[in-house]
Amino acid sequence: KASAVYQLNYNDYPHGDVTKLTKDDVPEADILCGGFPCQAWSHAGEMRGFADPRGMFFFEIPRIAVLCRAKILLLENVPALLAARNRSAFATIIGALNAAGYEVQYKVIDACGWVPQSRRRLYLVCFRRDLRIAGFEFPSAEPCNLSVMDIAEPAERTAECVQDPKG
């Protein structure tokens, strides 16, 4: 059903089972951007790590990155991946990305610096080693002082609604 919704929204039907993709299915790409299921690492799941089949899905990322010869990987997951209980799993993740030929940098960033929502996420930025890319720094931002209403409604309209609730 998710593939059908994707097709309706983007007029592009996903290939299906990502674990079955081959080099012929994946075009070369400069950037591979995505995430892997977080339930294995977070309170949203049972925190079983690689013992959870969803946790094993991570290994498709370095495999596909090699297939498409991605220069850069931008990956996202929950900060709990850095928790002590996941330390070994995170080392395995970094090791798999290194073995695929990538240098890895990571940082927990709160989206509140850019949007009116506090949403902390772990970001991994990986550069293909043979490109010798150096000098990357994660962006920093001041906390956003906007509310959703500031974005959803122009200031004049918001002021009118406050004065006249029927507005």
PDB file of C-alpha atoms in Angstrom:
ATOM      1  CA  LYS A   1       0.000   0.000   0.000  1.00  0.00           C
ATOM      2  CA  ALA A   2       2.873   2.384   0.752  1.00  0.00           C
ATOM      3  CA  SER A   3       4.183   1.908  -2.810  1.00  0.00           C
ATOM      4  CA  ALA A   4       0.756   2.759  -4.249  1.00  0.00           C
ATOM      5  CA  VAL A   5       0.588   5.961  -2.192  1.00  0.00           C
ATOM      6  CA  TYR A   6       4.109   6.858  -3.308  1.00  0.00           C
ATOM      7  CA  GLN A   7       3.074   6.353  -6.924  1.00  0.00           C
ATOM      8  CA  LEU A   8       0.018   8.579  -6.453  1.00  0.00           C
ATOM      9  CA  ASN A   9       2.114  11.319  -4.880  1.00  0.00           C
ATOM     10  CA  TYR A  10       5.183  11.176  -7.123  1.00  0.00           C
ATOM     11  CA  ASN A  11       4.098   9.248 -10.239  1.00  0.00           C
ATOM     12  CA  ASP A  12       6.938   6.830  -9.611  1.00  0.00           C
ATOM     13  CA  TYR A  13       6.471   3.263  -8.432  1.00  0.00           C
ATOM     14  CA  PRO A  14       9.188   1.968  -6.084  1.00  0.00           C
ATOM     15  CA  HIS A  15      11.000  -1.137  -7.322  1.00  0.00           C
ATOM     16  CA  GLY A  16       9.760  -3.271  -4.462  1.00  0.00           C
ATOM     17  CA  ASP A  17      11.939  -5.196  -2.040  1.00  0.00           C
ATOM     18  CA  VAL A  18      15.103  -3.162  -1.545  1.00  0.00           C
ATOM     19  CA  THR A  19      16.975  -6.282  -0.429  1.00  0.00           C
ATOM     20  CA  LYS A  20      16.660  -7.657  -3.955  1.00  0.00           C
ATOM     21  CA  LEU A  21      18.038  -4.623  -5.817  1.00  0.00           C
ATOM     22  CA  THR A  22      21.030  -5.293  -8.074  1.00  0.00           C
ATOM     23  CA  LYS A  23      23.494  -2.996  -9.801  1.00  0.00           C
ATOM     24  CA  ASP A  24      21.210  -2.984 -12.854  1.00  0.00           C
ATOM     25  CA  ASP A  25      18.358  -1.591 -10.725  1.00  0.00           C
ATOM     26  CA  VAL A  26      20.314   1.259  -9.153  1.00  0.00           C
ATOM     27  CA  PRO A  27      21.669   4.176 -11.199  1.00  0.00           C
ATOM     28  CA  GLU A  28      24.855   5.924 -10.145  1.00  0.00           C
ATOM     29  CA  ALA A  29      24.177   8.715  -7.671  1.00  0.00           C
ATOM     30  CA  ASP A  30      26.062  11.580  -6.129  1.00  0.00           C
ATOM     31  CA  ILE A  31      24.082  11.494  -2.883  1.00  0.00           C
ATOM     32  CA  LEU A  32      22.193   8.692  -1.193  1.00  0.00           C
ATOM     33  CA  CYS A  33      19.886  10.158   1.423  1.00  0.00           C
ATOM     34  CA  GLY A  34      17.652   8.259   3.784  1.00  0.00           C
ATOM     35  CA  GLY A  35      17.151   6.552   7.059  1.00  0.00           C
ATOM     36  CA  PHE A  36      16.771   3.065   8.382  1.00  0.00           C
ATOM     37  CA  PRO A  37      14.081   1.804  10.748  1.00  0.00           C
ATOM     38  CA  CYS A  38      14.467   3.353  14.181  1.00  0.00           C
ATOM     39  CA  GLN A  39      12.238   0.986  16.155  1.00  0.00           C
ATOM     40  CA  ALA A  40      15.130  -1.387  16.799  1.00  0.00           C
ATOM     41  CA  TRP A  41      16.992   1.357  18.682  1.00  0.00           C
ATOM     42  CA  SER A  42      14.268   3.493  20.235  1.00  0.00           C
ATOM     43  CA  HIS A  43      11.421   3.358  22.720  1.00  0.00           C
ATOM     44  CA  ALA A  44       9.031   3.176  19.741  1.00  0.00           C
ATOM     45  CA  GLY A  45      10.069  -0.460  19.400  1.00  0.00           C
ATOM     46  CA  GLU A  46      11.397  -3.062  21.757  1.00  0.00           C
ATOM     47  CA  MET A  47      14.988  -1.770  21.579  1.00  0.00           C
ATOM     48  CA  ARG A  48      16.281  -5.143  20.396  1.00  0.00           C
ATOM     49  CA  GLY A  49      18.917  -3.695  18.045  1.00  0.00           C
ATOM     50  CA  PHE A  50      20.131  -6.126  15.419  1.00  0.00           C
ATOM     51  CA  ALA A  51      18.023  -8.863  17.043  1.00  0.00           C
ATOM     52  CA  ASP A  52      15.044  -7.001  15.560  1.00  0.00           C
ATOM     53  CA  PRO A  53      14.730  -7.751  11.807  1.00  0.00           C
ATOM     54  CA  ARG A  54      14.114  -4.031  11.219  1.00  0.00           C
ATOM     55  CA  GLY A  55      17.535  -3.306  12.709  1.00  0.00           C
ATOM     56  CA  MET A  56      19.161  -5.546  10.126  1.00  0.00           C
ATOM     57  CA  PHE A  57      17.756  -3.367   7.347  1.00  0.00           C
ATOM     58  CA  PHE A  58      20.630  -0.936   7.994  1.00  0.00           C
ATOM     59  CA  PHE A  59      22.992  -3.241   6.107  1.00  0.00           C
ATOM     60  CA  GLU A  60      21.136  -2.522   2.861  1.00  0.00           C
ATOM     61  CA  ILE A  61      22.389   1.066   2.969  1.00  0.00           C
ATOM     62  CA  PRO A  62      26.120   0.377   2.526  1.00  0.00           C
ATOM     63  CA  ARG A  63      25.282  -2.374   0.017  1.00  0.00           C
ATOM     64  CA  ILE A  64      23.214  -0.003  -2.128  1.00  0.00           C
ATOM     65  CA  ALA A  65      25.738   2.824  -1.656  1.00  0.00           C
ATOM     66  CA  VAL A  66      28.380   0.587  -3.225  1.00  0.00           C
ATOM     67  CA  LEU A  67      26.023  -0.394  -6.058  1.00  0.00           C
ATOM     68  CA  CYS A  68      25.257   3.217  -6.977  1.00  0.00           C
ATOM     69  CA  ARG A  69      28.763   4.495  -6.183  1.00  0.00           C
ATOM     70  CA  ALA A  70      27.292   7.290  -4.076  1.00  0.00           C
ATOM     71  CA  LYS A  71      29.799  10.009  -3.294  1.00  0.00           C
ATOM     72  CA  ILE A  72      27.973  11.097  -0.156  1.00  0.00           C
ATOM     73  CA  LEU A  73      25.550   9.383   2.216  1.00  0.00           C
ATOM     74  CA  LEU A  74      23.235  11.424   4.414  1.00  0.00           C
ATOM     75  CA  LEU A  75      21.583   9.159   6.960  1.00  0.00           C
ATOM     76  CA  GLU A  76      19.196   9.861   9.814  1.00  0.00           C
ATOM     77  CA  ASN A  77      18.058   7.961  12.881  1.00  0.00           C
ATOM     78  CA  VAL A  78      17.188   8.424  16.539  1.00  0.00           C
ATOM     79  CA  PRO A  79      19.728   9.715  19.083  1.00  0.00           C
ATOM     80  CA  ALA A  80      19.128   6.539  21.138  1.00  0.00           C
ATOM     81  CA  LEU A  81      21.454   4.814  18.694  1.00  0.00           C
ATOM     82  CA  LEU A  82      24.256   6.516  20.637  1.00  0.00           C
ATOM     83  CA  ALA A  83      23.001   5.272  24.019  1.00  0.00           C
ATOM     84  CA  ALA A  84      25.220   2.936  26.015  1.00  0.00           C
ATOM     85  CA  ARG A  85      22.932  -0.037  25.329  1.00  0.00           C
ATOM     86  CA  ASN A  86      23.484   0.487  21.566  1.00  0.00           C
ATOM     87  CA  ARG A  87      27.217   1.248  21.690  1.00  0.00           C
ATOM     88  CA  SER A  88      28.206  -2.066  20.088  1.00  0.00           C
ATOM     89  CA  ALA A  89      25.543  -1.773  17.377  1.00  0.00           C
ATOM     90  CA  PHE A  90      26.612   1.774  16.544  1.00  0.00           C
ATOM     91  CA  ALA A  91      30.233   0.606  16.255  1.00  0.00           C
ATOM     92  CA  THR A  92      29.010  -2.105  13.865  1.00  0.00           C
ATOM     93  CA  ILE A  93      27.172   0.521  11.796  1.00  0.00           C
ATOM     94  CA  ILE A  94      30.252   2.743  11.572  1.00  0.00           C
ATOM     95  CA  GLY A  95      32.374  -0.315  10.736  1.00  0.00           C
ATOM     96  CA  ALA A  96      30.019  -1.364   7.919  1.00  0.00           C
ATOM     97  CA  LEU A  97      30.077   2.134   6.423  1.00  0.00           C
ATOM     98  CA  ASN A  98      33.890   2.233   6.705  1.00  0.00           C
ATOM     99  CA  ALA A  99      34.143  -1.206   5.072  1.00  0.00           C
ATOM    100  CA  ALA A 100      31.978   0.071   2.195  1.00  0.00           C
ATOM    101  CA  GLY A 101      34.571   2.804   1.628  1.00  0.00           C
ATOM    102  CA  TYR A 102      33.111   5.754   3.548  1.00  0.00           C
ATOM    103  CA  GLU A 103      34.470   8.132   6.158  1.00  0.00           C
ATOM    104  CA  VAL A 104      31.734   8.846   8.692  1.00  0.00           C
ATOM    105  CA  GLN A 105      30.921  11.930  10.720  1.00  0.00           C
ATOM    106  CA  TYR A 106      27.892  12.102  12.972  1.00  0.00           C
ATOM    107  CA  LYS A 107      26.081  14.514  15.232  1.00  0.00           C
ATOM    108  CA  VAL A 108      22.769  14.833  17.043  1.00  0.00           C
ATOM    109  CA  ILE A 109      20.949  17.904  15.753  1.00  0.00           C
ATOM    110  CA  ASP A 110      17.663  19.370  16.945  1.00  0.00           C
ATOM    111  CA  ALA A 111      15.473  20.586  14.091  1.00  0.00           C
ATOM    112  CA  CYS A 112      14.312  23.498  16.262  1.00  0.00           C
ATOM    113  CA  GLY A 113      17.147  25.535  14.775  1.00  0.00           C
ATOM    114  CA  TRP A 114      15.342  25.545  11.439  1.00  0.00           C
ATOM    115  CA  VAL A 115      11.668  24.761  12.026  1.00  0.00           C
ATOM    116  CA  PRO A 116       9.211  25.354  14.889  1.00  0.00           C
ATOM    117  CA  GLN A 117       9.530  21.834  16.240  1.00  0.00           C
ATOM    118  CA  SER A 118      11.970  20.230  18.646  1.00  0.00           C
ATOM    119  CA  ARG A 119      12.975  16.968  17.007  1.00  0.00           C
ATOM    120  CA  ARG A 120      16.405  15.633  17.869  1.00  0.00           C
ATOM    121  CA  ARG A 121      17.899  13.262  15.313  1.00  0.00           C
ATOM    122  CA  LEU A 122      21.219  11.581  14.766  1.00  0.00           C
ATOM    123  CA  TYR A 123      22.671  12.523  11.387  1.00  0.00           C
ATOM    124  CA  LEU A 124      25.481  10.632   9.727  1.00  0.00           C
ATOM    125  CA  VAL A 125      27.312  12.276   6.843  1.00  0.00           C
ATOM    126  CA  CYS A 126      29.565   9.880   4.983  1.00  0.00           C
ATOM    127  CA  PHE A 127      32.009  10.749   2.212  1.00  0.00           C
ATOM    128  CA  ARG A 128      33.398   8.141  -0.139  1.00  0.00           C
ATOM    129  CA  ARG A 129      37.001   7.723   0.963  1.00  0.00           C
ATOM    130  CA  ASP A 130      38.557   7.874  -2.526  1.00  0.00           C
ATOM    131  CA  LEU A 131      37.208  11.425  -3.009  1.00  0.00           C
ATOM    132  CA  ARG A 132      39.284  12.715  -0.073  1.00  0.00           C
ATOM    133  CA  ILE A 133      36.674  15.262   0.962  1.00  0.00           C
ATOM    134  CA  ALA A 134      37.801  17.198   4.017  1.00  0.00           C
ATOM    135  CA  GLY A 135      36.626  20.147   6.022  1.00  0.00           C
ATOM    136  CA  PHE A 136      32.967  19.213   6.463  1.00  0.00           C
ATOM    137  CA  GLU A 137      31.287  20.782   9.479  1.00  0.00           C
ATOM    138  CA  PHE A 138      27.740  20.218  10.617  1.00  0.00           C
ATOM    139  CA  PRO A 139      25.601  23.349  10.464  1.00  0.00           C
ATOM    140  CA  SER A 140      24.646  25.127  13.636  1.00  0.00           C
ATOM    141  CA  ALA A 141      21.629  27.274  14.239  1.00  0.00           C
ATOM    142  CA  GLU A 142      20.066  29.269  16.994  1.00  0.00           C
ATOM    143  CA  PRO A 143      16.812  27.847  18.337  1.00  0.00           C
ATOM    144  CA  CYS A 144      13.889  28.918  16.205  1.00  0.00           C
ATOM    145  CA  ASN A 145      11.583  31.353  17.986  1.00  0.00           C
ATOM    146  CA  LEU A 146       8.721  30.824  15.556  1.00  0.00           C
ATOM    147  CA  SER A 147       5.543  28.963  16.270  1.00  0.00           C
ATOM    148  CA  VAL A 148       3.614  26.901  13.765  1.00  0.00           C
ATOM    149  CA  MET A 149       1.036  29.696  13.657  1.00  0.00           C
ATOM    150  CA  ASP A 150       3.737  32.163  12.568  1.00  0.00           C
ATOM    151  CA  ILE A 151       4.308  30.032   9.501  1.00  0.00           C
ATOM    152  CA  ALA A 152       0.785  28.798   8.846  1.00  0.00           C
ATOM    153  CA  GLU A 153      -0.852  32.247   9.034  1.00  0.00           C
ATOM    154  CA  PRO A 154       0.499  35.628   7.961  1.00  0.00           C
ATOM    155  CA  ALA A 155       1.073  37.965  10.928  1.00  0.00           C
ATOM    156  CA  GLU A 156      -1.783  40.311   9.909  1.00  0.00           C
ATOM    157  CA  ARG A 157      -4.250  37.432   9.673  1.00  0.00           C
ATOM    158  CA  THR A 158      -3.084  36.019  12.999  1.00  0.00           C
ATOM    159  CA  ALA A 159      -3.567  39.430  14.640  1.00  0.00           C
ATOM    160  CA  GLU A 160      -7.093  39.676  13.190  1.00  0.00           C
ATOM    161  CA  CYS A 161      -7.978  36.218  14.525  1.00  0.00           C
ATOM    162  CA  VAL A 162      -6.757  37.141  17.978  1.00  0.00           C
ATOM    163  CA  GLN A 163      -8.888  40.308  17.980  1.00  0.00           C
ATOM    164  CA  ASP A 164     -11.932  38.684  16.357  1.00  0.00           C
ATOM    165  CA  PRO A 165     -12.106  34.949  17.085  1.00  0.00           C
ATOM    166  CA  LYS A 166     -14.761  34.556  14.366  1.00  0.00           C
ATOM    167  CA  GLY A 167     -12.300  36.036  11.822  1.00  0.00           C
TER     168      GLY A 167
END
